[in-house]
PDB file of C-alpha atoms in Angstrom:
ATOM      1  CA  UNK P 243      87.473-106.596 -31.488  1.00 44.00           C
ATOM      2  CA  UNK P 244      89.328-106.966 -34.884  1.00 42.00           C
ATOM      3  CA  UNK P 245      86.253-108.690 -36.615  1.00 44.00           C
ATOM      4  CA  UNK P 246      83.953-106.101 -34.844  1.00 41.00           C
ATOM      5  CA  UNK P 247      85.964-103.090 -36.678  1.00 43.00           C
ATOM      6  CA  UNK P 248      86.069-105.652 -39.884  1.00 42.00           C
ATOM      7  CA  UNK P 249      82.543-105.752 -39.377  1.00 41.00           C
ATOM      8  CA  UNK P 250      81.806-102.099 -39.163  1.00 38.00           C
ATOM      9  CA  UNK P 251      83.857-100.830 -42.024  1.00 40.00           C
ATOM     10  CA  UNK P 252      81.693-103.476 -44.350  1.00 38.00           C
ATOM     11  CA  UNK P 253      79.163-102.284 -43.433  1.00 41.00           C
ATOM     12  CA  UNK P 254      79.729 -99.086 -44.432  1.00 39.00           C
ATOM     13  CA  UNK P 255      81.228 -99.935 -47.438  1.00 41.00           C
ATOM     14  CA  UNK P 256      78.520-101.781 -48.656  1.00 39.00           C
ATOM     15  CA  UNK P 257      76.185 -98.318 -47.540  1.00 41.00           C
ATOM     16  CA  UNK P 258      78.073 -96.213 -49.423  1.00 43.00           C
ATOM     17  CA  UNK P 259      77.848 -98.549 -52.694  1.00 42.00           C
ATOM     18  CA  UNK P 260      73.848 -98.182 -52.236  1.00 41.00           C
ATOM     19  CA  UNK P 261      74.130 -94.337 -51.680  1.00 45.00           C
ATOM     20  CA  UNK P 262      76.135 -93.986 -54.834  1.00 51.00           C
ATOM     21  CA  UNK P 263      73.583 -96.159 -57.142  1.00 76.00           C
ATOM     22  CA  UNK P 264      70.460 -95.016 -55.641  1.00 93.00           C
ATOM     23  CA  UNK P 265      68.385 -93.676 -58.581  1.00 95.00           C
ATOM     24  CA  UNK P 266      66.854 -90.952 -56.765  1.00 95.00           C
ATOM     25  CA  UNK P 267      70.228 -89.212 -55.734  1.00 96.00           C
ATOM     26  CA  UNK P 268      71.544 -90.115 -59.171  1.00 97.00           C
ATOM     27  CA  UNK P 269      68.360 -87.726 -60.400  1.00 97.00           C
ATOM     28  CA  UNK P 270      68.704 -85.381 -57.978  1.00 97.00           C
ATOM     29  CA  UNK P 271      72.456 -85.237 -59.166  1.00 97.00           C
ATOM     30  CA  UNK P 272      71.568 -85.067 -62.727  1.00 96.00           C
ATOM     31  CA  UNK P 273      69.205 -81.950 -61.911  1.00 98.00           C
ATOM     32  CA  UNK P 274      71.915 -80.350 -59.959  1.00 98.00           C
ATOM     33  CA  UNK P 275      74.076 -80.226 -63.032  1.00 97.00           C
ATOM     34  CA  UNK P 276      71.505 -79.452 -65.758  1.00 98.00           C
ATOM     35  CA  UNK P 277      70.404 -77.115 -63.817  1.00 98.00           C
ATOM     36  CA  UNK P 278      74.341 -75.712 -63.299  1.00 98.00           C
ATOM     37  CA  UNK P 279      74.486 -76.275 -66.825  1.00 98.00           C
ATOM     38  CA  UNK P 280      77.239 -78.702 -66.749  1.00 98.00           C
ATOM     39  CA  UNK P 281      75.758 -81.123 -69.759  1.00 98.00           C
ATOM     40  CA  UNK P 282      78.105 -83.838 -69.634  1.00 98.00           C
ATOM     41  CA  UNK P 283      77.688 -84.557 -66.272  1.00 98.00           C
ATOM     42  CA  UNK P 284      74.247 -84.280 -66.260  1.00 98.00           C
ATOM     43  CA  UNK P 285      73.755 -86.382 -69.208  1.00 98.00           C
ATOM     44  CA  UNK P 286      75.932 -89.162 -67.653  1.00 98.00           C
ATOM     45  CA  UNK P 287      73.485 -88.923 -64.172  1.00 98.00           C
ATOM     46  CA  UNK P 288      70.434 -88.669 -66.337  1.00 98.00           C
ATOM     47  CA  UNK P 289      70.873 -91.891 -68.814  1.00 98.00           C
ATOM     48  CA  UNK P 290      72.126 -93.683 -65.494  1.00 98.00           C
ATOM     49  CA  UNK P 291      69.234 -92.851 -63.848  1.00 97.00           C
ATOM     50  CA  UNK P 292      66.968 -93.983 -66.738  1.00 98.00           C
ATOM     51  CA  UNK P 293      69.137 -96.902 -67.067  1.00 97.00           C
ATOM     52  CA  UNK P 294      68.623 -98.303 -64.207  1.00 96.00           C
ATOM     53  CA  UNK P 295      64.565 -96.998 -64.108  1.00 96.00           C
ATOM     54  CA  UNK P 296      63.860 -98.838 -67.640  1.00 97.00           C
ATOM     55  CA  UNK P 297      63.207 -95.651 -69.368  1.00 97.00           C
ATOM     56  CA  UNK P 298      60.314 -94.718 -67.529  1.00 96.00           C
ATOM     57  CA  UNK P 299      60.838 -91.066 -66.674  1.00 97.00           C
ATOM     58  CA  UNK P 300      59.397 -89.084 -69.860  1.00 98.00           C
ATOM     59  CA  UNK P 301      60.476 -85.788 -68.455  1.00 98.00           C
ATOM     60  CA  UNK P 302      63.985 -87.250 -67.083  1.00 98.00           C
ATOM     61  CA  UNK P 303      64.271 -88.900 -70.904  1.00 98.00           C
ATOM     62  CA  UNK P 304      63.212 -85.206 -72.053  1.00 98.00           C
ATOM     63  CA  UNK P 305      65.957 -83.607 -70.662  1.00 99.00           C
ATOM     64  CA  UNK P 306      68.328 -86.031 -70.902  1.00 98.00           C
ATOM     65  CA  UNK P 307      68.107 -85.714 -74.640  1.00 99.00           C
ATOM     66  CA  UNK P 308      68.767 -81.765 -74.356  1.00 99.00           C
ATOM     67  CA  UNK P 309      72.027 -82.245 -72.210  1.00 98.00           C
ATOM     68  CA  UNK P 310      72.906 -85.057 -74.726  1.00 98.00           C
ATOM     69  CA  UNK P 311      72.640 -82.022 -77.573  1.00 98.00           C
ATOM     70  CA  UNK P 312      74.240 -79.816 -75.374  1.00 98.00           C
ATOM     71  CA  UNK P 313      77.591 -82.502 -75.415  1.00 98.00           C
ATOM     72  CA  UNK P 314      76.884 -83.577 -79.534  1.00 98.00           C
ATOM     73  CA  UNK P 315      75.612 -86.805 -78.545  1.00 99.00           C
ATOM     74  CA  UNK P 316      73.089 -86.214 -81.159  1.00 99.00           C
ATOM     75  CA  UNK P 317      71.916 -89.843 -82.010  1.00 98.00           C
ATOM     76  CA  UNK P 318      71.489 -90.275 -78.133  1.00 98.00           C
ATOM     77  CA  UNK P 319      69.823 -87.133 -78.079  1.00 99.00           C
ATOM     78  CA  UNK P 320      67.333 -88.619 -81.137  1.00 99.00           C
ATOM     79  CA  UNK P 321      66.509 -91.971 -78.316  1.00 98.00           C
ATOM     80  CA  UNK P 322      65.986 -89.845 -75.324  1.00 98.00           C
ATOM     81  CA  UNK P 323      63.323 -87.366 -76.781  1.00 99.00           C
ATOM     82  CA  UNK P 324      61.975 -90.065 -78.654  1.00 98.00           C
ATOM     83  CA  UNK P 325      60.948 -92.212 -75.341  1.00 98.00           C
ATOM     84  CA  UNK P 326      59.407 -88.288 -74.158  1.00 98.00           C
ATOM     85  CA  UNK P 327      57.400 -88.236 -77.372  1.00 98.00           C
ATOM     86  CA  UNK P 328      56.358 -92.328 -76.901  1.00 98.00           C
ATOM     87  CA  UNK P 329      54.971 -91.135 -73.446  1.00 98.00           C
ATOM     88  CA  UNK P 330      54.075 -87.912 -74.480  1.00 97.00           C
ATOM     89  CA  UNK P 331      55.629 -85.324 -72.318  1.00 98.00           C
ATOM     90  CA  UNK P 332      56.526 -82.032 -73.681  1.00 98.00           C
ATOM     91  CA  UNK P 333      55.751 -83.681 -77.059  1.00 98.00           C
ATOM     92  CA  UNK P 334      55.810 -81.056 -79.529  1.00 98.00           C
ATOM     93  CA  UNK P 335      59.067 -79.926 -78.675  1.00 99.00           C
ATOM     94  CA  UNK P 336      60.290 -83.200 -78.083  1.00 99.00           C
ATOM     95  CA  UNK P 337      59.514 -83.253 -81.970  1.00 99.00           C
ATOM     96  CA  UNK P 338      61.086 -79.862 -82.800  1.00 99.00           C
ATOM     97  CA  UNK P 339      64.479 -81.010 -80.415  1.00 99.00           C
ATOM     98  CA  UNK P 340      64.417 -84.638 -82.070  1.00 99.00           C
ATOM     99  CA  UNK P 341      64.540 -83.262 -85.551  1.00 99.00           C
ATOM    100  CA  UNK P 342      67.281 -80.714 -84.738  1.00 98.00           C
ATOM    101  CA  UNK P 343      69.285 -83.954 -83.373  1.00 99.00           C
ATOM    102  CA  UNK P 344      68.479 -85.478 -86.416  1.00 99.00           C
ATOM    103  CA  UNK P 345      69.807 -81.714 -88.717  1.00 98.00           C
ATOM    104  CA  UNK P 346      72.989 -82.303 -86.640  1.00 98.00           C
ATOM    105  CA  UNK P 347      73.381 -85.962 -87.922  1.00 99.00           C
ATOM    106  CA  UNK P 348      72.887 -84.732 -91.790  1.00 98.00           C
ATOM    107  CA  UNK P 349      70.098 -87.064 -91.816  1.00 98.00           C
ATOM    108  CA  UNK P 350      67.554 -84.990 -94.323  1.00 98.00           C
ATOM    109  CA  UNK P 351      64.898 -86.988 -95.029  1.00 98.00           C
ATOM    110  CA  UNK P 352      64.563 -88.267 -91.358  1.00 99.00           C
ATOM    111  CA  UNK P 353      64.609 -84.235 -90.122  1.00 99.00           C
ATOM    112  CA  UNK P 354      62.050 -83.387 -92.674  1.00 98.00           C
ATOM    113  CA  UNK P 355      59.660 -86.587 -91.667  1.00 99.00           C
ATOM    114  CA  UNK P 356      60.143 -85.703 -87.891  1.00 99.00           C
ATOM    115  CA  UNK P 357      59.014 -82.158 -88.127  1.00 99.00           C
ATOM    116  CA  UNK P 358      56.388 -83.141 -90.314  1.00 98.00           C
ATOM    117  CA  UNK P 359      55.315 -85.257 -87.565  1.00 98.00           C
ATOM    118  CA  UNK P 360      55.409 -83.183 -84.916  1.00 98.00           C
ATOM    119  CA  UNK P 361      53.420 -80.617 -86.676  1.00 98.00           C
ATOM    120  CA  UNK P 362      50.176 -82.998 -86.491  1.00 98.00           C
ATOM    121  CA  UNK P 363      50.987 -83.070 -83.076  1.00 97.00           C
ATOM    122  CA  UNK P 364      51.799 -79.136 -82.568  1.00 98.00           C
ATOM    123  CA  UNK P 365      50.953 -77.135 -85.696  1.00 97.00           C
ATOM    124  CA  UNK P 366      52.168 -74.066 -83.843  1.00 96.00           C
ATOM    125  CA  UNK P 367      55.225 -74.621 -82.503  1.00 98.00           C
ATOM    126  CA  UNK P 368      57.478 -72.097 -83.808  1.00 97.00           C
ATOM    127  CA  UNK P 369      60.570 -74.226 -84.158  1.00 98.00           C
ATOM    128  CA  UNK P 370      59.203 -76.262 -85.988  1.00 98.00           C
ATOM    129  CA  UNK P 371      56.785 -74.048 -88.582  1.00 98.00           C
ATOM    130  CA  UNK P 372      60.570 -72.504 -88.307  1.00 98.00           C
ATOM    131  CA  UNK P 373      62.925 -74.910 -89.500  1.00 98.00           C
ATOM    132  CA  UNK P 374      59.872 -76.762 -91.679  1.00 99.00           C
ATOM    133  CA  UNK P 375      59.161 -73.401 -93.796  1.00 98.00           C
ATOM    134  CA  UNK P 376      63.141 -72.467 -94.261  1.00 98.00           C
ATOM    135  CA  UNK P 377      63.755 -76.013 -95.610  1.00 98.00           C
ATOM    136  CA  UNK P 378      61.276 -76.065 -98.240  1.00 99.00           C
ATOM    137  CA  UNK P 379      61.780 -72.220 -98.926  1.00 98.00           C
ATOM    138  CA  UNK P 380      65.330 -73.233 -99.769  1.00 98.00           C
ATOM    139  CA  UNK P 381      65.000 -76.252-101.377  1.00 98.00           C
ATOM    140  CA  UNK P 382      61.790 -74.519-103.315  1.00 98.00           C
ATOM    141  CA  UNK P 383      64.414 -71.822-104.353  1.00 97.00           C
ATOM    142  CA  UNK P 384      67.382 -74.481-105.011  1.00 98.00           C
ATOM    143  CA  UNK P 385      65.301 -76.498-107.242  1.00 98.00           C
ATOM    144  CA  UNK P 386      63.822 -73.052-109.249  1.00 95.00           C
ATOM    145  CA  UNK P 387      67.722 -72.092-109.734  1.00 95.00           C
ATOM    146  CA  UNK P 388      68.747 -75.759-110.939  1.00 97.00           C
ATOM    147  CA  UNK P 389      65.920 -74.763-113.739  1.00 93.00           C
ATOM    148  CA  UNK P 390      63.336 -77.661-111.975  1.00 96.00           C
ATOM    149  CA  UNK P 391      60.000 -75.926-111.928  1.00 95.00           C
ATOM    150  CA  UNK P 392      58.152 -78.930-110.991  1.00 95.00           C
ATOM    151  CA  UNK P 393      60.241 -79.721-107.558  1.00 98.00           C
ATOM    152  CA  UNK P 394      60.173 -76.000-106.824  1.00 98.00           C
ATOM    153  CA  UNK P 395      56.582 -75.367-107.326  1.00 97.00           C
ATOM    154  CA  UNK P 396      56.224 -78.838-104.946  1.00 98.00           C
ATOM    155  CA  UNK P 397      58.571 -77.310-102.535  1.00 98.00           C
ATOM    156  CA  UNK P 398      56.670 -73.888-102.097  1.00 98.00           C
ATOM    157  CA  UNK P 399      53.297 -75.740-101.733  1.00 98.00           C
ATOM    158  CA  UNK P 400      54.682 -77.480 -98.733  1.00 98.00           C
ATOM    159  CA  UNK P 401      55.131 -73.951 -96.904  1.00 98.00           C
ATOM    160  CA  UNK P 402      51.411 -72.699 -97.517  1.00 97.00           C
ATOM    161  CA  UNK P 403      49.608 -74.569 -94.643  1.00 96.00           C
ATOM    162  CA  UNK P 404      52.319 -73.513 -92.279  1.00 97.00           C
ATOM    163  CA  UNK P 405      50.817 -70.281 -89.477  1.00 94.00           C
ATOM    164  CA  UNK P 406      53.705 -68.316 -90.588  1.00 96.00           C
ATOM    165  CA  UNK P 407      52.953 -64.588 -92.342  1.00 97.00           C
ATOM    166  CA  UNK P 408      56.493 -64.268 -93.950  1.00 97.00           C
ATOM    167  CA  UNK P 409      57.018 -67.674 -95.091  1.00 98.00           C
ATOM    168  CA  UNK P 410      53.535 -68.441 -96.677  1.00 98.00           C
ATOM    169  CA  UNK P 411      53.683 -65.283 -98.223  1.00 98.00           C
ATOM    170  CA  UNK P 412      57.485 -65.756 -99.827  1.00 98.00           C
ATOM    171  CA  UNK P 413      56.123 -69.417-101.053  1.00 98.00           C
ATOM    172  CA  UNK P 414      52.684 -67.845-102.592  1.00 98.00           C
ATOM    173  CA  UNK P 415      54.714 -65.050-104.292  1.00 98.00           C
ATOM    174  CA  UNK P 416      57.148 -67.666-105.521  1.00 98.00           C
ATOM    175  CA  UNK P 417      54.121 -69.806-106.806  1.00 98.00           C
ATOM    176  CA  UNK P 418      53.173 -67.000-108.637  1.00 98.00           C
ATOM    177  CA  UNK P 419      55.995 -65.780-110.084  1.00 97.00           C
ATOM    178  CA  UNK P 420      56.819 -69.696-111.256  1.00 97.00           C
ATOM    179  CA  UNK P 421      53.274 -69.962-112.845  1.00 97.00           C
ATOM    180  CA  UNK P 422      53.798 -66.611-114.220  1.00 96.00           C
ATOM    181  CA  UNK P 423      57.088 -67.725-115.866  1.00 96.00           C
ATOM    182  CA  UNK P 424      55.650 -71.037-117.319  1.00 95.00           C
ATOM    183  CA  UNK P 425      52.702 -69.594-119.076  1.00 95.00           C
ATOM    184  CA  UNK P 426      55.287 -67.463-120.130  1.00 94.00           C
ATOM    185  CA  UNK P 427      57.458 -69.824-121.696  1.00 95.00           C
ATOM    186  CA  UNK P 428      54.412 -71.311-123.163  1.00 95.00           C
ATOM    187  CA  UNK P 429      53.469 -68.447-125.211  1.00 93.00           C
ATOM    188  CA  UNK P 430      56.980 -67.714-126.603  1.00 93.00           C
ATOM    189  CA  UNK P 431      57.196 -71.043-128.013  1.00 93.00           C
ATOM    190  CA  UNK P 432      53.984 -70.866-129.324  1.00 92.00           C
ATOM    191  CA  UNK P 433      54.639 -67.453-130.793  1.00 88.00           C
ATOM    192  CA  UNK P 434      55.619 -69.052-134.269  1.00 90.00           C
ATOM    193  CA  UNK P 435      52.110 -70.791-134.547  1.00 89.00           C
ATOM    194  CA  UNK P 436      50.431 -67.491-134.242  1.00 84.00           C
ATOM    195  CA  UNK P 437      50.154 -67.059-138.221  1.00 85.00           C
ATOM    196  CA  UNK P 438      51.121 -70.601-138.864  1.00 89.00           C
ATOM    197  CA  UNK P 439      48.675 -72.383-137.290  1.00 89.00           C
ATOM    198  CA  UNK P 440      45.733 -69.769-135.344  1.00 88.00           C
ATOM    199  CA  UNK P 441      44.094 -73.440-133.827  1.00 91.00           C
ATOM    200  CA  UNK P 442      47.309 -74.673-132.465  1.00 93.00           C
ATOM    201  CA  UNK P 443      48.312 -71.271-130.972  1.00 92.00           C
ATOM    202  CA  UNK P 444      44.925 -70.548-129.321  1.00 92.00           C
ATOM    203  CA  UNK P 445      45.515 -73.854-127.762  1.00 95.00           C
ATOM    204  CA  UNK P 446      48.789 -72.946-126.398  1.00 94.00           C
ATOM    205  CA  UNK P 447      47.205 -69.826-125.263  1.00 93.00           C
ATOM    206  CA  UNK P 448      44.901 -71.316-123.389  1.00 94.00           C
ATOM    207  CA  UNK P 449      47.357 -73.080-121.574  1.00 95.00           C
ATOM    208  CA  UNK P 450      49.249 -70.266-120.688  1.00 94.00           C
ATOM    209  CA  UNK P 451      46.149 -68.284-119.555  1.00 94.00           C
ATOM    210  CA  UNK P 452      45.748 -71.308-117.370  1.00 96.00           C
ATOM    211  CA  UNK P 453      48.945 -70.777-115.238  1.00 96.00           C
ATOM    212  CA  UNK P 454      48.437 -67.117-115.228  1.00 96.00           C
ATOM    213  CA  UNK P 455      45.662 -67.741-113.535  1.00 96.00           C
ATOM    214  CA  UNK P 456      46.586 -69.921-111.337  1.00 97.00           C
ATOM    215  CA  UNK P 457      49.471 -67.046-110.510  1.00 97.00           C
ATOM    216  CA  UNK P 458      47.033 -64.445-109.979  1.00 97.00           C
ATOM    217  CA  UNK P 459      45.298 -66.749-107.331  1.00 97.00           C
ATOM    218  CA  UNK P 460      48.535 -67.034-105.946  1.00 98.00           C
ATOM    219  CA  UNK P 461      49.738 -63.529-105.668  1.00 98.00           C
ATOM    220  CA  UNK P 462      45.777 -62.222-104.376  1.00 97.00           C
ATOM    221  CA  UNK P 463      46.180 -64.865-101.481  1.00 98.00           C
ATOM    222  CA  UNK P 464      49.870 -63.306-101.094  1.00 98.00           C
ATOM    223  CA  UNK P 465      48.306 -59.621-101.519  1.00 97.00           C
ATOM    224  CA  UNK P 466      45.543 -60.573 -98.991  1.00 97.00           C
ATOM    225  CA  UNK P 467      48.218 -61.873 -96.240  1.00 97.00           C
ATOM    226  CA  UNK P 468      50.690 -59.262 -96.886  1.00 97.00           C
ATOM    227  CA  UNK P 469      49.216 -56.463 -98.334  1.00 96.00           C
ATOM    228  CA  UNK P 470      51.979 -54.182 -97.491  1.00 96.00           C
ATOM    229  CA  UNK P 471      54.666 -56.561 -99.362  1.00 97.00           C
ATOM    230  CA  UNK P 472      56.135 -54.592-102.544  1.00 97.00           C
ATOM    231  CA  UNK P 473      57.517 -57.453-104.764  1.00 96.00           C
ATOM    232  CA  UNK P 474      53.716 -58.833-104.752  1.00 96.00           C
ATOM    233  CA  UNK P 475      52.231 -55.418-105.895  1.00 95.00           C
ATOM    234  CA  UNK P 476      54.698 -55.179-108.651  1.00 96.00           C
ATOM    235  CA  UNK P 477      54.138 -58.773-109.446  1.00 96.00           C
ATOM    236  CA  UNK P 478      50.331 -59.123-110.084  1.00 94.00           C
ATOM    237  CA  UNK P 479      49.656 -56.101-112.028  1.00 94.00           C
ATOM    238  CA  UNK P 480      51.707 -57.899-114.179  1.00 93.00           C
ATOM    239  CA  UNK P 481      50.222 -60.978-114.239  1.00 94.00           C
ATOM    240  CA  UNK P 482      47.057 -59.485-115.196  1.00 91.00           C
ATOM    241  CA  UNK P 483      48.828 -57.791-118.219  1.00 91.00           C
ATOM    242  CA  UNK P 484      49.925 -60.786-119.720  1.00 87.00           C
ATOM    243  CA  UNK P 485      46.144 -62.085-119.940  1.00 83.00           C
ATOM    244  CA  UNK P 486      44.904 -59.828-122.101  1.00 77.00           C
TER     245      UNK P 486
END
């Protein structure tokens, strides 16, 4: 009778061990909490349950990164929505998640390559067009303040392609105004030349009608997406002054 009872209780024991570790409950148990929003015990469920399923859940790896997030696990975060992108669930915003992992890290240039990524994938998605037009707005502007006219006017061509109204307008007006401001500069450095030397001043001049141009172009295009936007009426009027 003894051994029979032994017997029995091993038994189960040994049932209760499988119960625990069987990767569907796991799931179900993960799902249970994400949905309860309790993140860090459904991202313990969910990278058990992948764990022990080789990774091959996309959407289970999808949200497993978002309850990672949720509990600053943000380089797990970057693995989990990086096996949803691999298999191509919920892929843009596997991007847009990944490279808000990747913000959280301070890891720029890995952030800026992800979203620029994901926007071949999802040209739309809002996050990303989001966080992709405010970084090069501010670095455009950053670069324009630290007197580097070059990086900026790089900066606020990055924004152009992007489907936003605001942003490619605020990077066309700032491509004119830095145009504006170089041809500019040109002409008051040339301004000596004007009785000194007529041949070296007209060439000067034609340099600086050159980037007036080109801001003119840039604040039409502006004037054509944002009609309605003040600092772009003020601006080309101005513009236009300047090349006659």
């Amino acid at each position: 009778m003894k051994k029979f009872i032994f017997l029995f209780a091993f038994c189960i024991t040994v049932t209760n061990i499988f119960a625990q570790t069987d990767p569907n409950q796991i799931k179900k148990e993960g799902n249970d909490a994400f949905n309860a929003k309790n993140y860090p015990v459904a991202y313990a469920k969910f990278s058990e349950y992948l764990k022990q399923t080789n990774n091959q859940d996309s959407a289970t790896a999808y949200y497993c990164g978002i309850a990672a997030d949720e509990v600053k696990k943000y380089a797990e975060a970057v693995t989990f929505f990086d096996i949803a992108i691999q298999k191509k669930f919920n892929t843009g915003n596997a991007y847009a998640r990944k490279a808000l992992a990747l913000d959280a890290l301070k890891k720029t240039d890995e952030y800026v390559a992800t979203l620029e990524e994901g926007l071949k994938v999802d040209p739309n998605n809002k996050t990303m067009v989001k966080n992709y037009g405010l970084h090069y707005l501010k670095a455009g502007l950053a670069a324009q303040k630290a007197g580097k006219a070059e990086e900026a006017e790089d900066c606020f061509k990055k924004v152009i392609p992007l489907n936003h109204k605001t942003y490619k307008t605020n990077a066309l007006y700032s491509l004119g105004v830095l145009c504006y401001n170089d041809g500019a500069n040109i002409l008051k450095k040339a301004a000596p030349l004007a009785n000194s030397d007529a041949d070296k001043y007209a060439a000067e001049k034609e340099k600086a009608d050159a980037r007036f141009k080109e801001a003119v172009d840039y604040l039409e295009e502006a004037a054509k997406i944002s009609p309605e936007n003040e600092n772009v009426k003020k601006m080309l009027p101005q513009v236009k002054a300047a090349m006659k």
